[in-house]
GROMACS .gro file of C-alpha atoms in nm:
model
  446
    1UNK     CA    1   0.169  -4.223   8.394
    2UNK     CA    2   0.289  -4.072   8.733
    3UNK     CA    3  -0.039  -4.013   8.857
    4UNK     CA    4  -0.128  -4.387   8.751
    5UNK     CA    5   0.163  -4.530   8.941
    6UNK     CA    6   0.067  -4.363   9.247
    7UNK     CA    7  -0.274  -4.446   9.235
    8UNK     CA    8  -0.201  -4.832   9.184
    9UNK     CA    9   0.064  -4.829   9.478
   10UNK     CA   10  -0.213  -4.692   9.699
   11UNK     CA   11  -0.479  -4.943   9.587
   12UNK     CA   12  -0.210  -5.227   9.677
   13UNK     CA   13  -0.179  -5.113   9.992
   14UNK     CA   14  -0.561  -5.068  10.066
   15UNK     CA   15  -0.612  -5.436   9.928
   16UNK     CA   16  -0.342  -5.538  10.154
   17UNK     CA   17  -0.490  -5.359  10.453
   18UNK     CA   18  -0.830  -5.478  10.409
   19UNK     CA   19  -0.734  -5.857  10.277
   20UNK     CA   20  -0.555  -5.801  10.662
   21UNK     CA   21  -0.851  -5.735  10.763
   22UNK     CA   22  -1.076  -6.063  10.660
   23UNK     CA   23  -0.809  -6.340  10.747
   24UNK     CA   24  -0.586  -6.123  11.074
   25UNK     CA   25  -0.863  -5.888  11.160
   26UNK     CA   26  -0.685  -5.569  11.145
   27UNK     CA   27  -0.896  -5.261  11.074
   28UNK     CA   28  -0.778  -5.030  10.800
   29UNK     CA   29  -0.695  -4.686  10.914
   30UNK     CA   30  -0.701  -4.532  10.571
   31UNK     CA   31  -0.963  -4.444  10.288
   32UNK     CA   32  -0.841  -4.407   9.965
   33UNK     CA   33  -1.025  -4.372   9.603
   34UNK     CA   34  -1.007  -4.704   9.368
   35UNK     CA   35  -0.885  -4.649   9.018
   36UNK     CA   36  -1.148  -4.695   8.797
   37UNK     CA   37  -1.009  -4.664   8.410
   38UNK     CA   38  -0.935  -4.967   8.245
   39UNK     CA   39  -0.566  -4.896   8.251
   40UNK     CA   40  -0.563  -4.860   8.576
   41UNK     CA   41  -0.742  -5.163   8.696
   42UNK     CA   42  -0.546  -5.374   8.419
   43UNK     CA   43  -0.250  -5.271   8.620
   44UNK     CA   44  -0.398  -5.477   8.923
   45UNK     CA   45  -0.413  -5.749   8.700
   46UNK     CA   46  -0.077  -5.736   8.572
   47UNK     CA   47   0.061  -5.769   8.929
   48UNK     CA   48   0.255  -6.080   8.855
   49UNK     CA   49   0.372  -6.115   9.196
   50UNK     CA   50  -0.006  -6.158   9.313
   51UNK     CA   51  -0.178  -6.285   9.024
   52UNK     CA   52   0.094  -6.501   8.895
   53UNK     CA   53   0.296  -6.593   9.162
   54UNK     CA   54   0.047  -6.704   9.437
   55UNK     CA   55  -0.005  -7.036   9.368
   56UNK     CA   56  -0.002  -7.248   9.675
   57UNK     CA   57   0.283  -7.503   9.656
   58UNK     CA   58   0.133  -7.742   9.923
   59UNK     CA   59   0.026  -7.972   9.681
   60UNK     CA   60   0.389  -8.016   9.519
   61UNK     CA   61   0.491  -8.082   9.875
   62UNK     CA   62   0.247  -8.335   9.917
   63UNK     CA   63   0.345  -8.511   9.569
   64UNK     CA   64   0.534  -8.831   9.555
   65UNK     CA   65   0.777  -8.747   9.343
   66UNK     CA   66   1.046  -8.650   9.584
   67UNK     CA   67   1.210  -8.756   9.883
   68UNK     CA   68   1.384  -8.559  10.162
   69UNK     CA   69   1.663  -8.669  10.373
   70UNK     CA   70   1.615  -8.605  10.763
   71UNK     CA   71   1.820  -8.365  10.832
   72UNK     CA   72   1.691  -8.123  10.532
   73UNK     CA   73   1.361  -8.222  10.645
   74UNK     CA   74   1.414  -8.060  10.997
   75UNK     CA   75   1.527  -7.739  10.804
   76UNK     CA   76   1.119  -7.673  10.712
   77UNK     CA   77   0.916  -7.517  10.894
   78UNK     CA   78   0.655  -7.701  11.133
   79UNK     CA   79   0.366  -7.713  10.915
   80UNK     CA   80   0.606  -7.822  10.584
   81UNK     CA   81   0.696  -8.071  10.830
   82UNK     CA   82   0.400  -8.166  10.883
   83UNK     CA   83   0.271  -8.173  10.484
   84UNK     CA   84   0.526  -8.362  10.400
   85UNK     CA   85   0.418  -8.668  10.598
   86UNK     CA   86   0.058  -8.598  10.513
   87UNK     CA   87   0.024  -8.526  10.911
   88UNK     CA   88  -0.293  -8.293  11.054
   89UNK     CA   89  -0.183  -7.916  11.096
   90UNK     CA   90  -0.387  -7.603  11.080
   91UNK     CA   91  -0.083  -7.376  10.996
   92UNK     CA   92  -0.177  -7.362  10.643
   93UNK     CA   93  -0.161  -6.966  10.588
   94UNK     CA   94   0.120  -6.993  10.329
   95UNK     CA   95  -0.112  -7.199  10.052
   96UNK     CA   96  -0.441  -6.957  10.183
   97UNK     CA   97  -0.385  -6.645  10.184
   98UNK     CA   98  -0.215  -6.591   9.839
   99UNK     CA   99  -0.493  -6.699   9.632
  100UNK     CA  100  -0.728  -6.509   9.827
  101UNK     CA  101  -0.525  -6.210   9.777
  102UNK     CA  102  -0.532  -6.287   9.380
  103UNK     CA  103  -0.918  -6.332   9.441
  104UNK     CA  104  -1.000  -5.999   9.596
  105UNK     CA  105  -0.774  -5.808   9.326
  106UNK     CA  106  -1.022  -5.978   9.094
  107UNK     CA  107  -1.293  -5.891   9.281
  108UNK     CA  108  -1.196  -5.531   9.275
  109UNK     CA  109  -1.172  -5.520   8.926
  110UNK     CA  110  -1.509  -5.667   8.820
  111UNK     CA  111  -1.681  -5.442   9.088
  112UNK     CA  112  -1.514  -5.148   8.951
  113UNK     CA  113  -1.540  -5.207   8.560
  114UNK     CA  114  -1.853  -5.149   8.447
  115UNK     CA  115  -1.736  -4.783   8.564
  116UNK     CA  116  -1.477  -4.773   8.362
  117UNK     CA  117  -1.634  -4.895   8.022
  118UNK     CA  118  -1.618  -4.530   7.859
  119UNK     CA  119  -1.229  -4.551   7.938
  120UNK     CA  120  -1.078  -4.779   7.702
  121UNK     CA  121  -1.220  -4.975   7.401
  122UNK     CA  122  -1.452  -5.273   7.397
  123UNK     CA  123  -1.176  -5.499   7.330
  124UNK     CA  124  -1.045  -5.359   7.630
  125UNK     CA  125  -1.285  -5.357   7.861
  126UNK     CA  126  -1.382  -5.767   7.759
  127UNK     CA  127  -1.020  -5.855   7.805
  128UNK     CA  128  -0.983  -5.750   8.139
  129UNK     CA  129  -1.332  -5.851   8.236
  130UNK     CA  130  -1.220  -6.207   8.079
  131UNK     CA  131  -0.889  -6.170   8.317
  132UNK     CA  132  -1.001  -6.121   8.631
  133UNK     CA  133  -1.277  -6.437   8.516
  134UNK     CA  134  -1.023  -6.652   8.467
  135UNK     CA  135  -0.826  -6.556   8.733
  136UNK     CA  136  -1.067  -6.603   8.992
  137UNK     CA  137  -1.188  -6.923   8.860
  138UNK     CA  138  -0.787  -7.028   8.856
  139UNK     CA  139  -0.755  -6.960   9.224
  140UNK     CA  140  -1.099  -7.073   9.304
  141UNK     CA  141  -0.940  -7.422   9.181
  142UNK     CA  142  -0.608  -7.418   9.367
  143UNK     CA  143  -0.768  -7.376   9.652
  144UNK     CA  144  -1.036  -7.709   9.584
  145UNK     CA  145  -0.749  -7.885   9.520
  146UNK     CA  146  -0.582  -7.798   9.861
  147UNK     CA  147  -0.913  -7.743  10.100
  148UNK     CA  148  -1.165  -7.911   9.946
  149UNK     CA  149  -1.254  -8.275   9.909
  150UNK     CA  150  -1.217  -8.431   9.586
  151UNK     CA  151  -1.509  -8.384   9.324
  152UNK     CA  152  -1.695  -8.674   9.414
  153UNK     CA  153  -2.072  -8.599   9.151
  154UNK     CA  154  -2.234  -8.845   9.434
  155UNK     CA  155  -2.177  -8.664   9.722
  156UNK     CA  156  -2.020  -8.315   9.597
  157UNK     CA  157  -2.360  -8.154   9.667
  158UNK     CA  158  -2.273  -8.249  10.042
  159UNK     CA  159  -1.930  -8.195  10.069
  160UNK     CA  160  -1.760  -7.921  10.215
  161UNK     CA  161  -1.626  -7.652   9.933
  162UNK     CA  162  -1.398  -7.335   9.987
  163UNK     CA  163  -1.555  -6.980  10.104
  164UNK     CA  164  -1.627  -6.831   9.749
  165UNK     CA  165  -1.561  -6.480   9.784
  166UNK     CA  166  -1.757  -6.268   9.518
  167UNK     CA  167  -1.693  -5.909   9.656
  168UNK     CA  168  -1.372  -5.671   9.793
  169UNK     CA  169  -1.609  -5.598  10.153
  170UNK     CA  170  -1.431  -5.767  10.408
  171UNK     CA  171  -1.708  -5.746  10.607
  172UNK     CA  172  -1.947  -5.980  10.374
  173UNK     CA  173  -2.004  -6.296  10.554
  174UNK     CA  174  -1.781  -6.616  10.477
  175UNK     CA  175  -1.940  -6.923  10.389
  176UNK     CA  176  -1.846  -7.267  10.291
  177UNK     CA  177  -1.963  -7.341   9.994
  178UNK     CA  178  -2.023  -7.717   9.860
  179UNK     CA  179  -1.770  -7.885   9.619
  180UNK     CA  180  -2.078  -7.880   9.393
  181UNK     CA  181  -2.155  -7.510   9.410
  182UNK     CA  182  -1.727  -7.447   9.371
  183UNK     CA  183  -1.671  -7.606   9.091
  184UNK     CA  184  -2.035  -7.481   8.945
  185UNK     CA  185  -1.903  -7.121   8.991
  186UNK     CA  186  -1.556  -7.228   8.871
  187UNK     CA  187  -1.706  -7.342   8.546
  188UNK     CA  188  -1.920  -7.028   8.521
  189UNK     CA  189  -1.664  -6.802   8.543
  190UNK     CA  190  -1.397  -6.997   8.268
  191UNK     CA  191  -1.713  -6.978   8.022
  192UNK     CA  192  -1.750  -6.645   8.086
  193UNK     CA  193  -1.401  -6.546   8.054
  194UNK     CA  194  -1.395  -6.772   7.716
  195UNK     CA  195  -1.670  -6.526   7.556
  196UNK     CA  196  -1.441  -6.265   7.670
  197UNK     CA  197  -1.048  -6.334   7.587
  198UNK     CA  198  -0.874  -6.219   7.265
  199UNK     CA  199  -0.751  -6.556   7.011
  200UNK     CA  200  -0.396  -6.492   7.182
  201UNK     CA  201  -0.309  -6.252   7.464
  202UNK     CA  202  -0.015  -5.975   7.451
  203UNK     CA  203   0.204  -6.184   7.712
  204UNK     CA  204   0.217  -6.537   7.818
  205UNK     CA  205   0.113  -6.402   8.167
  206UNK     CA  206  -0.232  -6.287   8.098
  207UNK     CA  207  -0.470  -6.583   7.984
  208UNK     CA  208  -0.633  -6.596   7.597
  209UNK     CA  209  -0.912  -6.853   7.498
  210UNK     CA  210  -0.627  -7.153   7.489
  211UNK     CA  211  -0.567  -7.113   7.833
  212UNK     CA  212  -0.926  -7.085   7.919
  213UNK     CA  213  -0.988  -7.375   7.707
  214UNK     CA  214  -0.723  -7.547   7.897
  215UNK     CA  215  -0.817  -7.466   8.224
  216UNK     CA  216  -1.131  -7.645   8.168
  217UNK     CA  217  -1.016  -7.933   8.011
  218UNK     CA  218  -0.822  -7.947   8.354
  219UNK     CA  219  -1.119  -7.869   8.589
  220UNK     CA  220  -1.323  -8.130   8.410
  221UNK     CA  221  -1.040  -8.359   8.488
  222UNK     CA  222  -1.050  -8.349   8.820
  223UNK     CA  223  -1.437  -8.387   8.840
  224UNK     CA  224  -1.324  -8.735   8.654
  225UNK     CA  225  -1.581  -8.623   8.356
  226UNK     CA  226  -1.305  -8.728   8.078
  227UNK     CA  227  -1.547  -8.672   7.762
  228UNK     CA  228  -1.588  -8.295   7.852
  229UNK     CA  229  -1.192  -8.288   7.981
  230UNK     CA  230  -1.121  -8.391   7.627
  231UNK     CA  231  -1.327  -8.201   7.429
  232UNK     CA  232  -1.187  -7.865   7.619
  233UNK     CA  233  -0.830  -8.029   7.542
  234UNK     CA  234  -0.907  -8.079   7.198
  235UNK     CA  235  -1.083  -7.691   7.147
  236UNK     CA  236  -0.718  -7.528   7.324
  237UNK     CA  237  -0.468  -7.753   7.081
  238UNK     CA  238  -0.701  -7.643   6.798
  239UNK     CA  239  -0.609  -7.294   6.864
  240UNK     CA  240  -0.250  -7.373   7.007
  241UNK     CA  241  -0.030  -7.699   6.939
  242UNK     CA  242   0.305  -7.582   6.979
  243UNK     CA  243   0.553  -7.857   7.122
  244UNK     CA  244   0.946  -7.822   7.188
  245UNK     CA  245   1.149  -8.073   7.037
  246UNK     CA  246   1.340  -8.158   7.317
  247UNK     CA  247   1.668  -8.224   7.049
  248UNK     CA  248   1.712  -7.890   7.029
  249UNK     CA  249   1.769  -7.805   7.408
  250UNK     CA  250   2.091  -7.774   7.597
  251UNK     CA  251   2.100  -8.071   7.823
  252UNK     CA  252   2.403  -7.959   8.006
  253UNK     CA  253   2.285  -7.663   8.070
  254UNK     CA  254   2.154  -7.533   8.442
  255UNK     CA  255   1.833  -7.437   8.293
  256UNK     CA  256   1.783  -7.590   8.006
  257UNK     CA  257   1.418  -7.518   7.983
  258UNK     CA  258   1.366  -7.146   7.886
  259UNK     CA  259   1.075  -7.006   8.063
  260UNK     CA  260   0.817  -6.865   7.832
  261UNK     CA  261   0.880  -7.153   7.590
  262UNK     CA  262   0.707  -7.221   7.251
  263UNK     CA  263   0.509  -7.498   7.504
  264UNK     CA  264   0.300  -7.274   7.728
  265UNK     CA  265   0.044  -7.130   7.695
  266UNK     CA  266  -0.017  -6.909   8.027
  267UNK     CA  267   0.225  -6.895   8.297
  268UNK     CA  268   0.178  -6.931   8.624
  269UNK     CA  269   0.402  -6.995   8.918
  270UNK     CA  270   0.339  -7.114   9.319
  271UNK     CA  271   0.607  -6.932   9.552
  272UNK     CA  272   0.978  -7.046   9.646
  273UNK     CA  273   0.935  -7.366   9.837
  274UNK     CA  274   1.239  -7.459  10.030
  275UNK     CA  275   1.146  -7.856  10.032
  276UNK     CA  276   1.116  -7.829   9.655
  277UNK     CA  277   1.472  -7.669   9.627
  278UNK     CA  278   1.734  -7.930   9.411
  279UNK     CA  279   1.963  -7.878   9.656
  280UNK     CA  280   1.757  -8.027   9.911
  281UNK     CA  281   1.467  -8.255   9.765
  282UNK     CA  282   1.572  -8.562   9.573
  283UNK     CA  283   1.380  -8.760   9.249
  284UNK     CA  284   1.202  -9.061   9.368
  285UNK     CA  285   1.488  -9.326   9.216
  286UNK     CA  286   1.199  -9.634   9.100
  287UNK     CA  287   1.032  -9.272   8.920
  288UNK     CA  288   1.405  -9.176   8.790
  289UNK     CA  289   1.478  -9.529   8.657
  290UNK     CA  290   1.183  -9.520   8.458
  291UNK     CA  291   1.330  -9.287   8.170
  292UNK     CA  292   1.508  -9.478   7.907
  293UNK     CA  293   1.869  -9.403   7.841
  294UNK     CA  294   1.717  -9.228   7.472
  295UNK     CA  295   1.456  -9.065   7.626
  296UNK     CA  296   1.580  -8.679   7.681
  297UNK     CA  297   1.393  -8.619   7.987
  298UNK     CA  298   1.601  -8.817   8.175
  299UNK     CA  299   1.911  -8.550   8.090
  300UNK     CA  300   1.719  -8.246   8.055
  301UNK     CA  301   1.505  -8.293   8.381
  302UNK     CA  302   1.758  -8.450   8.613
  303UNK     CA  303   2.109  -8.393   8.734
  304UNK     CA  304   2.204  -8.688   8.929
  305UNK     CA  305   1.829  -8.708   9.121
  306UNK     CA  306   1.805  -8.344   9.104
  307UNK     CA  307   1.540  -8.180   8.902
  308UNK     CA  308   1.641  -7.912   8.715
  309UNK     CA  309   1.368  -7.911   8.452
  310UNK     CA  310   1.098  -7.654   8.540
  311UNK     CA  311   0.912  -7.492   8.296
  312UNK     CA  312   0.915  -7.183   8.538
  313UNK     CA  313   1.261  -7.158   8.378
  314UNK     CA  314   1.490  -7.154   8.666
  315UNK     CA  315   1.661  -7.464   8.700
  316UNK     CA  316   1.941  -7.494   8.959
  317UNK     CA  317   1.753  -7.194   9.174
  318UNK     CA  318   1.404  -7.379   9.129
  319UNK     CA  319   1.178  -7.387   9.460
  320UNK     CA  320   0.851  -7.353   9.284
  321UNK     CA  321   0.563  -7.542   9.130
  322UNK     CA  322   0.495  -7.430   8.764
  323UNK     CA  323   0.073  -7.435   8.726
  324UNK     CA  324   0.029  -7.255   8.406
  325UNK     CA  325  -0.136  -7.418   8.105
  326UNK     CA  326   0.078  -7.606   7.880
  327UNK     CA  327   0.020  -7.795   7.509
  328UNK     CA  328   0.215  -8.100   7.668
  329UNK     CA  329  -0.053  -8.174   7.948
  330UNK     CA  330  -0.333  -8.078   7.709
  331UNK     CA  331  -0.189  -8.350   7.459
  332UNK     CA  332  -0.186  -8.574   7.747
  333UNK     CA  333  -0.566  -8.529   7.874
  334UNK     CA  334  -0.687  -8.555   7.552
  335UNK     CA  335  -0.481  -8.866   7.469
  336UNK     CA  336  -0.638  -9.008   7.831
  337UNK     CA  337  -1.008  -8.886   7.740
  338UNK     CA  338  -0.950  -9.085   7.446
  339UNK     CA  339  -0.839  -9.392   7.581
  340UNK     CA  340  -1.098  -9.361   7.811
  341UNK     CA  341  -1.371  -9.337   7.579
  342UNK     CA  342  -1.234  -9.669   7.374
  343UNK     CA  343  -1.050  -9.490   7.099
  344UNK     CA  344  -0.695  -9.646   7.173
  345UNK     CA  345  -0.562  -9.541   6.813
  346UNK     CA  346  -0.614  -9.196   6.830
  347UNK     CA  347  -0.512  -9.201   7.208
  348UNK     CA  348  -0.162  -9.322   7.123
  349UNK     CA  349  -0.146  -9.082   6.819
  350UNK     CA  350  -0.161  -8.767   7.084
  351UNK     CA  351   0.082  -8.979   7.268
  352UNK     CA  352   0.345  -9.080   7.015
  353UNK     CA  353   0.286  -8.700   6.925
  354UNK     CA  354   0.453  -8.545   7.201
  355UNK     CA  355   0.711  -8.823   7.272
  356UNK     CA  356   0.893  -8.834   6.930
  357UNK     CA  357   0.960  -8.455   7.084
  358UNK     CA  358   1.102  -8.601   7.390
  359UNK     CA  359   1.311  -8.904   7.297
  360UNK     CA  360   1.679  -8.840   7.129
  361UNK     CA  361   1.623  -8.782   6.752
  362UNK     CA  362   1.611  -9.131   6.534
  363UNK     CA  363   1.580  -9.310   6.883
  364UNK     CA  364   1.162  -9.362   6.943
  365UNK     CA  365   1.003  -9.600   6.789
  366UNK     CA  366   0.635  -9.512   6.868
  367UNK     CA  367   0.435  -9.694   7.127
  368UNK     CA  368   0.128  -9.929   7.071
  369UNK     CA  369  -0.101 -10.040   7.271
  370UNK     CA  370  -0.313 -10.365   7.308
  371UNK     CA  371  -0.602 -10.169   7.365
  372UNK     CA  372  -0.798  -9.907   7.532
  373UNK     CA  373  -0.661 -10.017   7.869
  374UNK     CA  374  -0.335 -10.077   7.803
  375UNK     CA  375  -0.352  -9.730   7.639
  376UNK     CA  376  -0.513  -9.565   7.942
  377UNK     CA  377  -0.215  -9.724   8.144
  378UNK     CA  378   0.051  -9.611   7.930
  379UNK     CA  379  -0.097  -9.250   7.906
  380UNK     CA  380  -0.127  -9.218   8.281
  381UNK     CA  381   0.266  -9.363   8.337
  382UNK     CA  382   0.389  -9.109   8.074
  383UNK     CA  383   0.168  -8.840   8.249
  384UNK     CA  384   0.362  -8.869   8.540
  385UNK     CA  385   0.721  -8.859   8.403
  386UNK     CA  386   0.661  -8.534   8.153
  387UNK     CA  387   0.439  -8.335   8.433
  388UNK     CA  388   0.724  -8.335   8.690
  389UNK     CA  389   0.691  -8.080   8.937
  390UNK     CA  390   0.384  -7.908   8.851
  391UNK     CA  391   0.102  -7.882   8.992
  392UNK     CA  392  -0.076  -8.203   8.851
  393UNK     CA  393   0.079  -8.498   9.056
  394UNK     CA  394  -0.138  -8.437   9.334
  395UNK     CA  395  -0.423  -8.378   9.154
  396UNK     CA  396  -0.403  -8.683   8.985
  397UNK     CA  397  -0.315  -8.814   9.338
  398UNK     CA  398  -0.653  -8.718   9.453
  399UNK     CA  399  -0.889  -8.848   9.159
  400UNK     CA  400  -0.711  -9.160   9.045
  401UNK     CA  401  -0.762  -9.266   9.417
  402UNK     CA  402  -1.117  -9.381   9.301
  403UNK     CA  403  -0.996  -9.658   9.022
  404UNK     CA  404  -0.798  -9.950   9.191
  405UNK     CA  405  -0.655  -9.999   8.851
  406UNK     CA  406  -0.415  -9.669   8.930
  407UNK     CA  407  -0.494  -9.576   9.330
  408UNK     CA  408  -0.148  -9.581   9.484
  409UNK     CA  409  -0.030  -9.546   9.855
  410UNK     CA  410   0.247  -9.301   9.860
  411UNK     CA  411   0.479  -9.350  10.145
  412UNK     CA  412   0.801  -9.162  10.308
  413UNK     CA  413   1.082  -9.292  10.503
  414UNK     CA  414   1.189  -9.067  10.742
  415UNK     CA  415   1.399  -9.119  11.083
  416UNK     CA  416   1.369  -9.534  11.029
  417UNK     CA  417   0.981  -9.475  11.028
  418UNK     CA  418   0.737  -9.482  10.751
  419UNK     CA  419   0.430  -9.276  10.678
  420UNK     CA  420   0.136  -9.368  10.438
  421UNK     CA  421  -0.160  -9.167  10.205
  422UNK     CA  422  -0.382  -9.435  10.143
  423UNK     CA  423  -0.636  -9.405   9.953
  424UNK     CA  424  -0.943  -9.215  10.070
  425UNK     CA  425  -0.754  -9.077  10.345
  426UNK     CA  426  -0.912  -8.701  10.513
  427UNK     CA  427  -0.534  -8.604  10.445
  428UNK     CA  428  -0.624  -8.561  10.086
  429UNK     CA  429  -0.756  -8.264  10.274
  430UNK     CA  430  -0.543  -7.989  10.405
  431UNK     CA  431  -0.707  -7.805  10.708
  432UNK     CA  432  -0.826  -7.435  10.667
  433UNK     CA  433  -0.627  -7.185  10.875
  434UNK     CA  434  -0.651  -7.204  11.240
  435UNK     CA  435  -0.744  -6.838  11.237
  436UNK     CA  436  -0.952  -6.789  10.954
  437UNK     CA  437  -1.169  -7.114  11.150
  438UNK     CA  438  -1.124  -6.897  11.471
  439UNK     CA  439  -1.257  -6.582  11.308
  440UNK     CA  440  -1.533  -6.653  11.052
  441UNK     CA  441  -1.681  -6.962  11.220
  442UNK     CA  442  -1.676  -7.200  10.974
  443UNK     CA  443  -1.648  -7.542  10.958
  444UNK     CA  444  -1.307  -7.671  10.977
  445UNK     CA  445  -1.201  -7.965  10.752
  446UNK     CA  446  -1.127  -8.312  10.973
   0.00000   0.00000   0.00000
């Protein structure tokens, strides 16, 4: 197990050296053997710190779900600033390099694992191969979300992707790829990790086929194709339909969320954020004042207009973004596929579902709806107020700017002045790294 250790620390530190490499273009001095045993590359993957904890928060910062005052806004640093007023800045290393980090260890592991099939059983060997899938294909879509353009099926063949890195050779050439080949490969990789996975995992922190079912149901979301979004929805709850009832929570409690809850499904985290600190971002109030008096969000998830919430299970010492796959959003996008599709019965079923859970026990008296629209508008408004800081706000930010029926124009007040993301707005855009543009000479976003 020694041995092991050691040989794990030393792969970290030749990832790190030649990840250095690709985005700061440092050469690595060493040369040093990569593990090949199953053990030993599942180790890589149960780096929680890089595979778990590397989500980029940019989008949560971008979200209008908060406010900052001034003066805790001139506490970020320039290119927070910046994101936070949906302003132009190519300082965007924080909400890069992380998931490219996750994607090389990925990379390693699937160059590396047909050598180590003698190692460790089939079920094994198809578990980790069905990892480092999903894994890739998770980051893969963080980084659409953040650098990409929205999935648009009319011009996505056109459009600007991400670099899709497929190897651990820094010295591979980087290439854009479209938003039609990224979220092809995305795709390709889930259903290949789906064939893979075991019926449930050993720990919420290494995907099964519910969270690979769920990640598609969310991918297909953002492409706006809600049949296939809901049918992927519908295949994770089958497998996994747990809900909390929030009655049996501890409202006054810091935390009252417990991380790892009977609700999710995979975890995954973004890194501390100081603008999404309680301390220092405050709940929209028109959002706050939406939650009924009955309704136990509005006690769990707040103190005062302080989130407290998560399901990363931190409360009071909460910076981050939780992005892990959950039963309440996959109740939700099936509920919205449904409405969608005309079925405004069973849409408010899923819906009623996971509200009697939420409101204060004796209190809910469950929601109708006039029809499939009205439906569709009531799904989308509850949406909103259970998926606080997460990581869907601004992806429903970027594909709901399409309908008119549910485009919004978020706007912040800051210093007397006010700044605007209308719709179709490049700032639904971040821009790629100054230096990665600088150094692999591709095209930078506008």
């Amino acid at each position: 197990m020694k041995t092991t250790y050691i040989r794990y620390r030393y792969l970290i530190i030749w990832l790190l050296l030649a990840s250095c490499k690709h985005y700061l273009d440092a050469r690595p001095d060493v040369k040093l053997e990569v593990p090949v045993t199953i053990r030993d590359l599942q180790l890589l993957m149960d780096d929680y710190a890089t595979m778990n904890n590397t989500w980029p928060a940019a989008g949560g910062l971008m979200a209008d779900n908060f406010y900052l005052a001034a003066a805790d806004w001139n506490t970020l640093q320039e290119s927070d600033r910046k994101l936070y007023i949906w302003q132009r800045t190519d300082q965007t290393n924080d909400y890069w390099n992380g998931p490219y980090q996750a994607i090389l260890n990925t990379n390693v592991v699937l160059e590396n694992i047909d050598k180590a099939r003698s190692t460790g059983s089939a079920e094994d060997w198809n578990n980790l191969k069905g990892t480092a899938l999903f894994f890739r294909a998770k980051y893969f879509h963080a980084l659409a979300q953040l650098f990409a353009k929205p999935y648009d099926p009319a011009t996505a063949p056109q459009d600007p992707g991400i670099p899709l890195r497929y190897t651990s050779n820094y010295n591979d050439a980087t290439v854009r790829a479209s938003v039609a080949q990224t979220y092809d490969r995305i795709l390709l990789d889930l259903k290949a990790a789906l064939t893979l996975l075991p019926g449930t995992p050993m720990l919420k922190s290494r995907p099964g086929k519910p969270a690979a079912y769920g990640e598609l149901a969310l991918v297909y979301l953002d492409m706006r194709d809600y049949a296939r979004a809901g049918a992927y929805a519908d295949s994770c709850l089958q497998l996994y339909n747990r809900l909390m009832d929030y009655n049996e929570l501890d409202i006054l409690a810091d935390a009252p969320v417990p991380r790892f809850n009977d609700e999710v499904i995979f975890e995954m985290i973004s890194q501390n954020a100081r603008a999404l600190l309680p301390a220092v971002c405050k709940v929209d109030t028109l959002l706050y004042n939406t939650y009924a008096e009955n309704d136990l969000r509005k006690h769990i998830y707040f103190t005062g207009n302080s989130f407290k919430g998560d399901y990363a299970g931190m409360g009071a010492d909460n910076g981050y973004i939780f992005a892990g796959i959950v039963t309440d959003e996959m109740y939700l996008v099936r509920a919205e596929s449904r409405a969608r599709a005309g079925n405004a019965t069973q849409a408010m079923n899923d819906l009623n579902t996971l509200l009697v859970k939420r409101w204060r026990q004796g209190a809910f008296v469950p929601l109708t709806a006039a029809d499939a629209a009205d439906a569709l508008k009531q799904i989308l408004r509850e949406r909103r107020k259970e998926l606080l800081f997460r990581s869907a706000r601004w992806a429903d930010l970027r594909r709901l700017q399409y309908e008119a029926a549910f485009a919004v124009t978020p706007q912040r007040m800051l210093n007397g002045q006010a700044y605007t993301l209308p719709p179709n707005s490049p700032r639904y855009v971040l821009q790629i790294p100054g230096n990665v543009i600088s150094m692999m000479r591709i095209e930078q976003n506008p």
